[in-house]
CSV table of C-alpha atoms in Angstrom, one decimal:
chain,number,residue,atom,x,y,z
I,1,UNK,CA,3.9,-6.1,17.4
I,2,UNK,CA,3.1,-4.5,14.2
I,3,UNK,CA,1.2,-5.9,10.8
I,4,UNK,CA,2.6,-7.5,8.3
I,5,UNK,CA,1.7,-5.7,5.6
I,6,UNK,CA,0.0,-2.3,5.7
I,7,UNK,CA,1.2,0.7,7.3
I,8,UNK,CA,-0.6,1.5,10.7
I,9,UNK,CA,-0.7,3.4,13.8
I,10,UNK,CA,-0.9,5.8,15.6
I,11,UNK,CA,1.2,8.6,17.7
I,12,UNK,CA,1.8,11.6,15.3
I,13,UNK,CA,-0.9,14.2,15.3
I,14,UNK,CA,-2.2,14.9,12.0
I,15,UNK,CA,-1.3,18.5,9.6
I,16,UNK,CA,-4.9,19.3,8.5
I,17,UNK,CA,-3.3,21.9,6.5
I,18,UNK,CA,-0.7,19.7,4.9
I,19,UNK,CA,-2.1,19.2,0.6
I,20,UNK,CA,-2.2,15.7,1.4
I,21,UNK,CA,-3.7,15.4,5.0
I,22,UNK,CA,-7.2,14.0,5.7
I,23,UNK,CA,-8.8,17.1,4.9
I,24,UNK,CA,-7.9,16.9,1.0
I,25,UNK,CA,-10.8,15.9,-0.7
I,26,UNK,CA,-9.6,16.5,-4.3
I,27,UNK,CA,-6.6,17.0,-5.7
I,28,UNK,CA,-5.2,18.0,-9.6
I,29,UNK,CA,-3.7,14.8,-11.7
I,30,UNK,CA,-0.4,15.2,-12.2
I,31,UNK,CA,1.0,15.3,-15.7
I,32,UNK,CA,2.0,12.6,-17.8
I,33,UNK,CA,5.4,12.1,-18.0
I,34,UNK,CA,6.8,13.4,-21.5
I,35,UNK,CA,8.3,10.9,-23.9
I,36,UNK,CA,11.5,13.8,-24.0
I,37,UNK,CA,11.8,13.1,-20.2
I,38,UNK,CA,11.7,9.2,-21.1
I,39,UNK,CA,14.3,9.4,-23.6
I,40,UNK,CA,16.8,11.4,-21.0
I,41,UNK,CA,20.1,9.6,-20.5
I,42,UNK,CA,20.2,8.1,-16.9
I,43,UNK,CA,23.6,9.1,-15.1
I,44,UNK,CA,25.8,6.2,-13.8
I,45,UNK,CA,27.8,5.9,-11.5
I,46,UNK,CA,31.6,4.3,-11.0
I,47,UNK,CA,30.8,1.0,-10.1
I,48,UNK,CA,26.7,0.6,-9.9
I,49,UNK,CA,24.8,-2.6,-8.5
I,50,UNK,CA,24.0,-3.8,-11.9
I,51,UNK,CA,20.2,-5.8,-11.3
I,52,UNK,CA,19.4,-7.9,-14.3
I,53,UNK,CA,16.4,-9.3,-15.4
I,54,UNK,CA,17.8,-12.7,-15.2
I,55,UNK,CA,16.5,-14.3,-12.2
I,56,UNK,CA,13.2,-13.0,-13.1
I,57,UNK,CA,10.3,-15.1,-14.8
I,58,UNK,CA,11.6,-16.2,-18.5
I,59,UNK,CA,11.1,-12.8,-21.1
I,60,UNK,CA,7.8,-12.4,-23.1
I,61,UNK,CA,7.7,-14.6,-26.0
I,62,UNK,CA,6.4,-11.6,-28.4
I,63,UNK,CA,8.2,-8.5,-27.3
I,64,UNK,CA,6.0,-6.0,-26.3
I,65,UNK,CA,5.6,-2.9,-28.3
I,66,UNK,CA,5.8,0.8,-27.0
I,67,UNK,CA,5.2,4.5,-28.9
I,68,UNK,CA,6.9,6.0,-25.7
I,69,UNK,CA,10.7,6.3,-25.3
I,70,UNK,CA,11.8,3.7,-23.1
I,71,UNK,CA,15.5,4.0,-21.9
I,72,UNK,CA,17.5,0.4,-20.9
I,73,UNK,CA,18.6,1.5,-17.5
I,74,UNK,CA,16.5,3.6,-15.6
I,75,UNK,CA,17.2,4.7,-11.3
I,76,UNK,CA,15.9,2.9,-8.7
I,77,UNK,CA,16.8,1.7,-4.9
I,78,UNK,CA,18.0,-1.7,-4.5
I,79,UNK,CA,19.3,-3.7,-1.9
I,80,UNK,CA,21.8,-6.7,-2.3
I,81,UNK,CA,22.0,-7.9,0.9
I,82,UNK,CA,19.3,-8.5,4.2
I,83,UNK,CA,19.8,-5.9,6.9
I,84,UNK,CA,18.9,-2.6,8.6
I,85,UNK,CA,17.9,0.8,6.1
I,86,UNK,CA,21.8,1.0,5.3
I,87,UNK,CA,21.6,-1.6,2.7
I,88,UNK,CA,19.5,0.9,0.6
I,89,UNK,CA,21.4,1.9,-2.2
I,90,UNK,CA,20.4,4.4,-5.0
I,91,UNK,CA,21.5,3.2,-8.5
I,92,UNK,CA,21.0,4.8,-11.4
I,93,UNK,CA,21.7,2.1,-14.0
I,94,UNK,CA,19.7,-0.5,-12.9
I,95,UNK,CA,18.0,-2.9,-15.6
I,96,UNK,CA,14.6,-1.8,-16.6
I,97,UNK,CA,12.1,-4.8,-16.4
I,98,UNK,CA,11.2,-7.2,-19.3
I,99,UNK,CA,7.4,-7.2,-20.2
I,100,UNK,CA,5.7,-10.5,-20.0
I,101,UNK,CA,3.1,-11.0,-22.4
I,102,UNK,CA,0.0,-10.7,-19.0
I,103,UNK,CA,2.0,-7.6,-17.8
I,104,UNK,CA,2.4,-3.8,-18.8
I,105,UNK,CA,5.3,-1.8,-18.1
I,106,UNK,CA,4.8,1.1,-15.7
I,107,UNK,CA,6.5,4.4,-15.6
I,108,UNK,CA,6.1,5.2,-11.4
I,109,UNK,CA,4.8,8.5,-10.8
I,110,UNK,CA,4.5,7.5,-6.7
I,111,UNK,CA,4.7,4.8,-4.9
I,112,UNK,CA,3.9,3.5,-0.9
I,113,UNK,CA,5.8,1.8,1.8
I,114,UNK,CA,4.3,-0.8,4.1
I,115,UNK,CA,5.6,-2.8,6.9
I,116,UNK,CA,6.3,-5.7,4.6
I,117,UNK,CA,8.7,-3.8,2.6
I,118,UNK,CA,11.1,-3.8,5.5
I,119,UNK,CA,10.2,-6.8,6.8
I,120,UNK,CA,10.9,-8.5,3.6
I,121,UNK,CA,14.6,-6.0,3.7
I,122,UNK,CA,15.3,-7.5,6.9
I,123,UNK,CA,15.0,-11.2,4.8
I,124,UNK,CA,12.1,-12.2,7.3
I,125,UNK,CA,10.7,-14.5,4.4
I,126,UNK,CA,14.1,-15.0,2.6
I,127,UNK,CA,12.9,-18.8,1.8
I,128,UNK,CA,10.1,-17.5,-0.6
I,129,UNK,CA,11.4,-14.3,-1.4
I,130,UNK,CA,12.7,-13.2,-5.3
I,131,UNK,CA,16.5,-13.5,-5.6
I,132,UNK,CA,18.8,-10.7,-4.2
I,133,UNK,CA,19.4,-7.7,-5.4
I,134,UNK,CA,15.6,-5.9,-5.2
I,135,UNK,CA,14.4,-2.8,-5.7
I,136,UNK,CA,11.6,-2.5,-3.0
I,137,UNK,CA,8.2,-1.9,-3.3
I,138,UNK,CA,4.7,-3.4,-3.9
I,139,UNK,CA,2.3,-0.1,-3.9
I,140,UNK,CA,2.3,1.5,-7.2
I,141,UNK,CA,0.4,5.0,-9.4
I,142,UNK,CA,1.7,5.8,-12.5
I,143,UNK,CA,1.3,5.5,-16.4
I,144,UNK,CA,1.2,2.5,-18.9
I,145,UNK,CA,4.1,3.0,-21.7
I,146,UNK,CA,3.9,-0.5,-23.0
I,147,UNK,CA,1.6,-3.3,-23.2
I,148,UNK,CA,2.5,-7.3,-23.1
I,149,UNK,CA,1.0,-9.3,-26.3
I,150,UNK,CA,-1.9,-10.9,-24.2
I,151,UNK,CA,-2.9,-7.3,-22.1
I,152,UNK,CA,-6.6,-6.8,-23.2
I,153,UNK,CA,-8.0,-3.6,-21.3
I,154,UNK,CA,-4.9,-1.5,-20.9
I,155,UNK,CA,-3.7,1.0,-23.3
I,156,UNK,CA,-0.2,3.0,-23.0
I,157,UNK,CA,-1.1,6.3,-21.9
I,158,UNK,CA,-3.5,4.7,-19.2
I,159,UNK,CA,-3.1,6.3,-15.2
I,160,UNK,CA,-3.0,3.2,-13.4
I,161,UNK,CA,-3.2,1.9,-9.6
I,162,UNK,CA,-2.3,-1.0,-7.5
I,163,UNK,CA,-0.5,-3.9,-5.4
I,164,UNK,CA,1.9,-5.6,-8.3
I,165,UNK,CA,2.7,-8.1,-6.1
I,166,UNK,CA,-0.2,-11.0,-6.2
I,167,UNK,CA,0.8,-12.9,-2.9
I,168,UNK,CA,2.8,-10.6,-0.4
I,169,UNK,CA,5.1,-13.2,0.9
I,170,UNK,CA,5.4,-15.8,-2.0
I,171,UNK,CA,7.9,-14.8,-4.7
I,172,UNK,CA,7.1,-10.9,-4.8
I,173,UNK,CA,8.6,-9.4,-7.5
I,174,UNK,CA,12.4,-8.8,-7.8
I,175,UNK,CA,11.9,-5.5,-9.6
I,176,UNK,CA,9.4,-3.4,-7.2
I,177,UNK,CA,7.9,0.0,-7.2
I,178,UNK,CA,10.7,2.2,-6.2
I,179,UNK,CA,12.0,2.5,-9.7
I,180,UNK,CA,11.2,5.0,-12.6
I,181,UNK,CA,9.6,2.2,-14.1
I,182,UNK,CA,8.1,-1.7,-12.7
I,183,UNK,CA,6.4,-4.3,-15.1
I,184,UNK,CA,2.8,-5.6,-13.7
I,185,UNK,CA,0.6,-8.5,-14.8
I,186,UNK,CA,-2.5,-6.5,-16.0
I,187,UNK,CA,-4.7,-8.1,-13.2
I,188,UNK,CA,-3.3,-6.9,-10.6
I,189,UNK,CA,-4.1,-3.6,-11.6
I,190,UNK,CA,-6.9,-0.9,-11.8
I,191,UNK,CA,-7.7,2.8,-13.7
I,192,UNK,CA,-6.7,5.5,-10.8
I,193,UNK,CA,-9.4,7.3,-9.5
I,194,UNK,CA,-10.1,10.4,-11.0
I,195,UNK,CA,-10.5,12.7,-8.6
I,196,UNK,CA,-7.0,11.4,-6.6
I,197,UNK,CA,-3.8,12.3,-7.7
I,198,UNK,CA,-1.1,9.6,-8.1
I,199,UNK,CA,0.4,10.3,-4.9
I,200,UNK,CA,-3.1,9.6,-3.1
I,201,UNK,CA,-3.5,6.6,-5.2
I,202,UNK,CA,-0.4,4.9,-4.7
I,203,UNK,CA,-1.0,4.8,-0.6
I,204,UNK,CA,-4.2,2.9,-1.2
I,205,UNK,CA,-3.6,-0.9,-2.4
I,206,UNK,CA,-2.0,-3.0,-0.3
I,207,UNK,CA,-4.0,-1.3,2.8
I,208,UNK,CA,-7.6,-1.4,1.0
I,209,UNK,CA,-7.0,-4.8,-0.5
I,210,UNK,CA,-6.2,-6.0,2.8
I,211,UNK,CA,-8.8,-4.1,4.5
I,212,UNK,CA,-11.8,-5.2,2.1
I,213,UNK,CA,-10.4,-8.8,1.9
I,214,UNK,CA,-10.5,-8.9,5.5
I,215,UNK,CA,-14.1,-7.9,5.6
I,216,UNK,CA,-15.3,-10.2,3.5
I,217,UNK,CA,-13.5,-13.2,4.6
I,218,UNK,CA,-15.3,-11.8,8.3
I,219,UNK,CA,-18.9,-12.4,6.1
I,220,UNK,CA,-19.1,-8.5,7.5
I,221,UNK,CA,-22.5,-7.3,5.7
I,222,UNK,CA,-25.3,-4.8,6.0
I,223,UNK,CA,-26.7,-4.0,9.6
I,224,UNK,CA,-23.8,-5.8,11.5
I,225,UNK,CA,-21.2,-3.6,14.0
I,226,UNK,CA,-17.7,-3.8,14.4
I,227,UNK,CA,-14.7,-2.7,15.8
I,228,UNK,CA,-11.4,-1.6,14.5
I,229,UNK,CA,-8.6,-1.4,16.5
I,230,UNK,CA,-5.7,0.6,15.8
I,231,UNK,CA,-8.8,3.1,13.5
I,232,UNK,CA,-6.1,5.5,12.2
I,233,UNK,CA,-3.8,3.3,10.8
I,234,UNK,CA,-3.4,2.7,7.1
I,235,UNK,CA,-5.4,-0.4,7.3
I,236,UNK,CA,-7.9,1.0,9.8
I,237,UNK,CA,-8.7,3.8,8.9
I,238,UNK,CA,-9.8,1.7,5.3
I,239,UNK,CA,-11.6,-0.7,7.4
I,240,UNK,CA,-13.5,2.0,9.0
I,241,UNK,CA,-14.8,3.5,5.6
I,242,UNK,CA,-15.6,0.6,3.9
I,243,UNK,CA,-17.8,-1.1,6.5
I,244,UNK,CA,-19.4,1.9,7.2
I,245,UNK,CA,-20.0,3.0,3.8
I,246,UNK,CA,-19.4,0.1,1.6
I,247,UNK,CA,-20.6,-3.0,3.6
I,248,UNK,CA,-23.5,-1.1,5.4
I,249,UNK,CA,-22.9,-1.5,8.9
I,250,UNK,CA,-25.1,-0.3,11.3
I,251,UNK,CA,-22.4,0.5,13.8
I,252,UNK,CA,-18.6,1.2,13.6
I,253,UNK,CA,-16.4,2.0,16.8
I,254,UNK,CA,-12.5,2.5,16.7
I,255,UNK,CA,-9.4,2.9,18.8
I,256,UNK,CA,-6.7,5.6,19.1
I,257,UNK,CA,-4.8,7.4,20.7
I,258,UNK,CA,-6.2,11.0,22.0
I,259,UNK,CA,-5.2,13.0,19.2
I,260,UNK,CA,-6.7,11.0,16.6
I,261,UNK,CA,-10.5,10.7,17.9
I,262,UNK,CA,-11.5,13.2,15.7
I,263,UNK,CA,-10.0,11.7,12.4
I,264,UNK,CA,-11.8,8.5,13.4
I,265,UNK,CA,-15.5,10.3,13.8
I,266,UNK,CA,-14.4,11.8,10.4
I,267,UNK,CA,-13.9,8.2,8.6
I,268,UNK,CA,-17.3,7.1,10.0
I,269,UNK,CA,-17.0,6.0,13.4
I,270,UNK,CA,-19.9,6.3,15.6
I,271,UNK,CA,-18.2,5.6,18.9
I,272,UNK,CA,-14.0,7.1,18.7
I,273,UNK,CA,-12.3,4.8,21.9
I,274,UNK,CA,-9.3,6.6,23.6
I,275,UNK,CA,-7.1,3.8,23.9
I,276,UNK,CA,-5.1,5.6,26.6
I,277,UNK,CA,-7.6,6.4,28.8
I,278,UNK,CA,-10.4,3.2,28.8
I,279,UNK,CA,-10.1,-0.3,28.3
I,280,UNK,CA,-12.3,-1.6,25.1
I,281,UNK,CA,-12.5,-5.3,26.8
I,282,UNK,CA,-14.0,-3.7,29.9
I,283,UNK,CA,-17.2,-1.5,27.8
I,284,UNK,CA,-20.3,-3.4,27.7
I,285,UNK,CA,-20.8,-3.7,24.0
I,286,UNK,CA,-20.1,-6.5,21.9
I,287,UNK,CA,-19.6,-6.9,18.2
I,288,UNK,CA,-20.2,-9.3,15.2
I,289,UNK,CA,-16.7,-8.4,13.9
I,290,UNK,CA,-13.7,-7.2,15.7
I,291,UNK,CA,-11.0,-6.2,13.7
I,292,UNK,CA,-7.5,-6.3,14.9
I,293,UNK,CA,-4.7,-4.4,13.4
I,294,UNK,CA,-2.3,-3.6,16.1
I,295,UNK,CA,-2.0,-7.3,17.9
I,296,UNK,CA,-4.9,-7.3,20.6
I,297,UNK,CA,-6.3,-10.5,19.8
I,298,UNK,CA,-6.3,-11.6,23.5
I,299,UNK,CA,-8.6,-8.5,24.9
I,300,UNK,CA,-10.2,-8.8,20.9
I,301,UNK,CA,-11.9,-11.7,21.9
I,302,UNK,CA,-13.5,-10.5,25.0
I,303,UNK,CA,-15.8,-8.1,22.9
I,304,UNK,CA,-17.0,-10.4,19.8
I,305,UNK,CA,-20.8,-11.6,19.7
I,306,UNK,CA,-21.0,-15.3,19.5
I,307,UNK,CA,-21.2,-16.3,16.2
I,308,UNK,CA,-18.7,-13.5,15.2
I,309,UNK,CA,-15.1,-13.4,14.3
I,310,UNK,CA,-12.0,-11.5,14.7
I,311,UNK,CA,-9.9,-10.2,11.9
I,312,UNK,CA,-5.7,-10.9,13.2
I,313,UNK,CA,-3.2,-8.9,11.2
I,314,UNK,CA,-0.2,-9.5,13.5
I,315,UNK,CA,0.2,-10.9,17.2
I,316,UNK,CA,-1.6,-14.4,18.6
I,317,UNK,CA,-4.9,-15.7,17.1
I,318,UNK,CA,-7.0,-16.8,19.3
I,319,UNK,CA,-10.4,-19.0,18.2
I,320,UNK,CA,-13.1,-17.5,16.8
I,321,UNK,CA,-9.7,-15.6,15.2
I,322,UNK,CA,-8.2,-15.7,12.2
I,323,UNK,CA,-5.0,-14.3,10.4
I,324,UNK,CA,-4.4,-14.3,6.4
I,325,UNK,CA,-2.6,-12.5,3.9
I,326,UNK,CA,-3.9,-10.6,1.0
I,327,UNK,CA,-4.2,-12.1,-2.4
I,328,UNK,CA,-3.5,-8.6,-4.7
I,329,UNK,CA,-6.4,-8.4,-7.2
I,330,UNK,CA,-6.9,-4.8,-9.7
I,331,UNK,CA,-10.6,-6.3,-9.9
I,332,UNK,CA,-11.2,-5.2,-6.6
I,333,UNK,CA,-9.9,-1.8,-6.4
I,334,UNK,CA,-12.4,-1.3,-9.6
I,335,UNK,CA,-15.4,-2.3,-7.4
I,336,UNK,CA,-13.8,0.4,-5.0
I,337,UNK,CA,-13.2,2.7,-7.5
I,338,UNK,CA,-16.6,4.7,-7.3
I,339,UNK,CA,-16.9,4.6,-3.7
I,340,UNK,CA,-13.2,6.8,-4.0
I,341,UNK,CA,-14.3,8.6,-6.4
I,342,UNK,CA,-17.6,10.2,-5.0
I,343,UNK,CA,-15.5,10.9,-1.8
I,344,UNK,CA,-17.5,8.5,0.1
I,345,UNK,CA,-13.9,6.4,0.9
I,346,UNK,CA,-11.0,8.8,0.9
I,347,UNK,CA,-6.8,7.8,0.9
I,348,UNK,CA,-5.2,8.9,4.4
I,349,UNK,CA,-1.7,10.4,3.7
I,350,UNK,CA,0.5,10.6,7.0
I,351,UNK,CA,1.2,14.5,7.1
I,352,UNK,CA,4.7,13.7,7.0
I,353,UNK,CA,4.7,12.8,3.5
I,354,UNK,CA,5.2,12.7,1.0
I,355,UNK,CA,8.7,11.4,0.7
I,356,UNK,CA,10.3,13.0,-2.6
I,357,UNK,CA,12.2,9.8,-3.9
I,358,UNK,CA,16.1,10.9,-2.7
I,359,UNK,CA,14.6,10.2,0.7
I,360,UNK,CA,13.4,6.7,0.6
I,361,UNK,CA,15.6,6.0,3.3
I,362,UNK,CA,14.4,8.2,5.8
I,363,UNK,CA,10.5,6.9,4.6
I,364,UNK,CA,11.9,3.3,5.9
I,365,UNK,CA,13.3,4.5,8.8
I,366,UNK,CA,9.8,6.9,9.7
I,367,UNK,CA,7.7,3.6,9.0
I,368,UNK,CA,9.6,1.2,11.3
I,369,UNK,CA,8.9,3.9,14.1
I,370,UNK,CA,5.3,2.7,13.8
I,371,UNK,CA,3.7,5.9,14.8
I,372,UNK,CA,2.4,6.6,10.8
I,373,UNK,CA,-1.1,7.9,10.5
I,374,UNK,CA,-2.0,6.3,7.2
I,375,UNK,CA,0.2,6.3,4.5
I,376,UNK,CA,3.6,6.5,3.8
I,377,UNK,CA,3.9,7.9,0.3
I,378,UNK,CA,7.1,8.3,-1.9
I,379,UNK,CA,6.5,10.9,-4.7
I,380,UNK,CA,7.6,12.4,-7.2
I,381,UNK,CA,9.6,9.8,-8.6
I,382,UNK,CA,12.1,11.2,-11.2
């Protein structure tokens, strides 16, 4: 079994040489998009799969104002029915968002995929998701071009991060991120780091929301150890960073395969398991936190101190276990923000990314193999 919501494991061997492998540390900001290049006609074709704003949230009672050109229709990937990666369908008239008075409009420089994405295509949580057809997509990097009446801190112009869905599996948002433009409340959003560009940047919300949330809802703080299984995943490899460098532990070990030791030690870990050659259950150390990304609960609970707790993102939870799912929150990728931006944290792209948008098909398909190391990124987005 694989988590719910960020990308994980573990077979593929990692490109150090790839511009967005592990090994980049910085990379240039892309350009803002021109106003010209908002202002281009969109293409349509014969008979599109026309997405309206109707069954969204009721419009913004004061109509939010922009300086940038911002067309009607704009193209995006949508999918009108539940099913397998052939009900993705590019359109390039589909409605562009409304802007509720709490949101700002986003033009989408990149965006990520996670395994909720397709989870959710395959109508998995059809009873509480948005109405049919969707564009896809909760990850989002890209620029403000207009503000809601009620946004306080955001400016057009502004390079912006984050998860603009608030509650994963409750109502996410008919309109997602793979679109040329998605509208956010302002909360759910952050500044992007400086030193990341937006391709970087859109990997990291779902995953280091999750991962963070996890940590703390584990009362994980200084001096305590853990262990994170399934360590080069997109949640894991988080988890490994942040306790190490963020919550202070005094001990970090991690699970993968044999080709990814090395990325693990490189995160943080102090002790890189080979998950194909021992058993974790069977080593004589114990933990305060486990934390389980891959579905081990059962062996998980073999290895915790008492008094400790494991962290469940998918398989059987098993007491002193626990599963939840991420409540999306821009203030806590601001607390994060320094930690990426003095390199102390850094994003994990999977090496065979990115995607360039005309193959968001094929970045499904690659993410339901589960063998992703990190992120699945799609970028550039027209």
């Amino acid at each position: 079994m694989e988590p719910i919501l960020s990308s994980t494991t573990l077979q593929l061997r990692p490109h150090h040489h790839h511009p967005h492998s592990l090994s980049s540390s910085s990379l240039s900001t892309l350009k803002l998009t021109t106003p010209r290049s908002l202002r281009q006609k969109l293409s349509s074709p014969v008979s599109p799969l026309r997405v309206s704003a109707n069954s969204q949230a009721a419009p913004a009672s004061t109509e939010a104002k922009s300086t940038y050109s911002v067309p009607s229709q704009m193209k995006a990937w949508v999918y009108g029915e539940y099913g397998s990666v052939d009900v993705l369908k590019f359109d390039s008239s589909v409605s562009v968002p409304p802007v509720k008075d709490d949101q700002v409009l986003v033009k989408v420089a990149a965006a990520a995929l996670n395994p909720v994405d397709f989870k959710r295509r395959l109508g998995k949580f059809k009873a509480t998701d948005s109405p049919l057809p969707t564009v896809p997509g909760y990850d989002v990097a890209g620029v403000v071009v207009k503000v809601g009446s009620q946004v306080k801190s955001l400016k057009e112009g502004d390079e912006v991060y984050g998860n603009i869905n608030e509650k994963a599996l409750e109502g996410p948002k008919q309109f997602g991120s793979f679109a040329e433009y998605t509208a956010v409340e302002e909360k759910l959003l952050a500044l992007k780091p400086k030193n990341l560009d937006f391709a970087q940047a859109a990997g990291l919300p779902l995953a280091i929301q999750t991962a963070y949330e996890g940590l703390e809802r584990s009362g994980f703080s200084d001096g305590k150890s853990i262990l994170v299984l399934g360590g080069a995943g997109g949640v894991g490899s988080l988890v490994i960073q942040l306790a190490k460098h963020v919550f202070g532990a005094s001990r970090v070990a991690a699970t993968s395969s044999t080709g990814k030791l090395e990325v693990l030690k490189s995160l943080g870990a102090d002790l890189a398991i080979d998950y194909t050659k021992e058993n974790f259950e069977d080593l004589p150390d114990k933990y305060d936190v486990v934390y389980d990304t891959v579905g081990q609960g059962d062996k998980a609970v073999k290895v915790v101190q008492e008094g400790g707790s494991v962290v469940v993102l998918t398989g059987a939870v098993i007491p002193p276990g626990f599963r939840f799912v991420v409540t999306a929150n821009g203030a806590v990728l601001e607390k994060l923000n320094p930690f990426l931006e003095s390199g102390k944290v850094k994003p994990v792209v999977d090496s065979k990314g990115p995607f360039p948008f005309a193959k968001v098909v094929e970045g499904f398909s690659y993410i339901e193999t589960n063998r992703a190391t990190g992120k699945v990124v799609i970028h550039p987005i027209p």
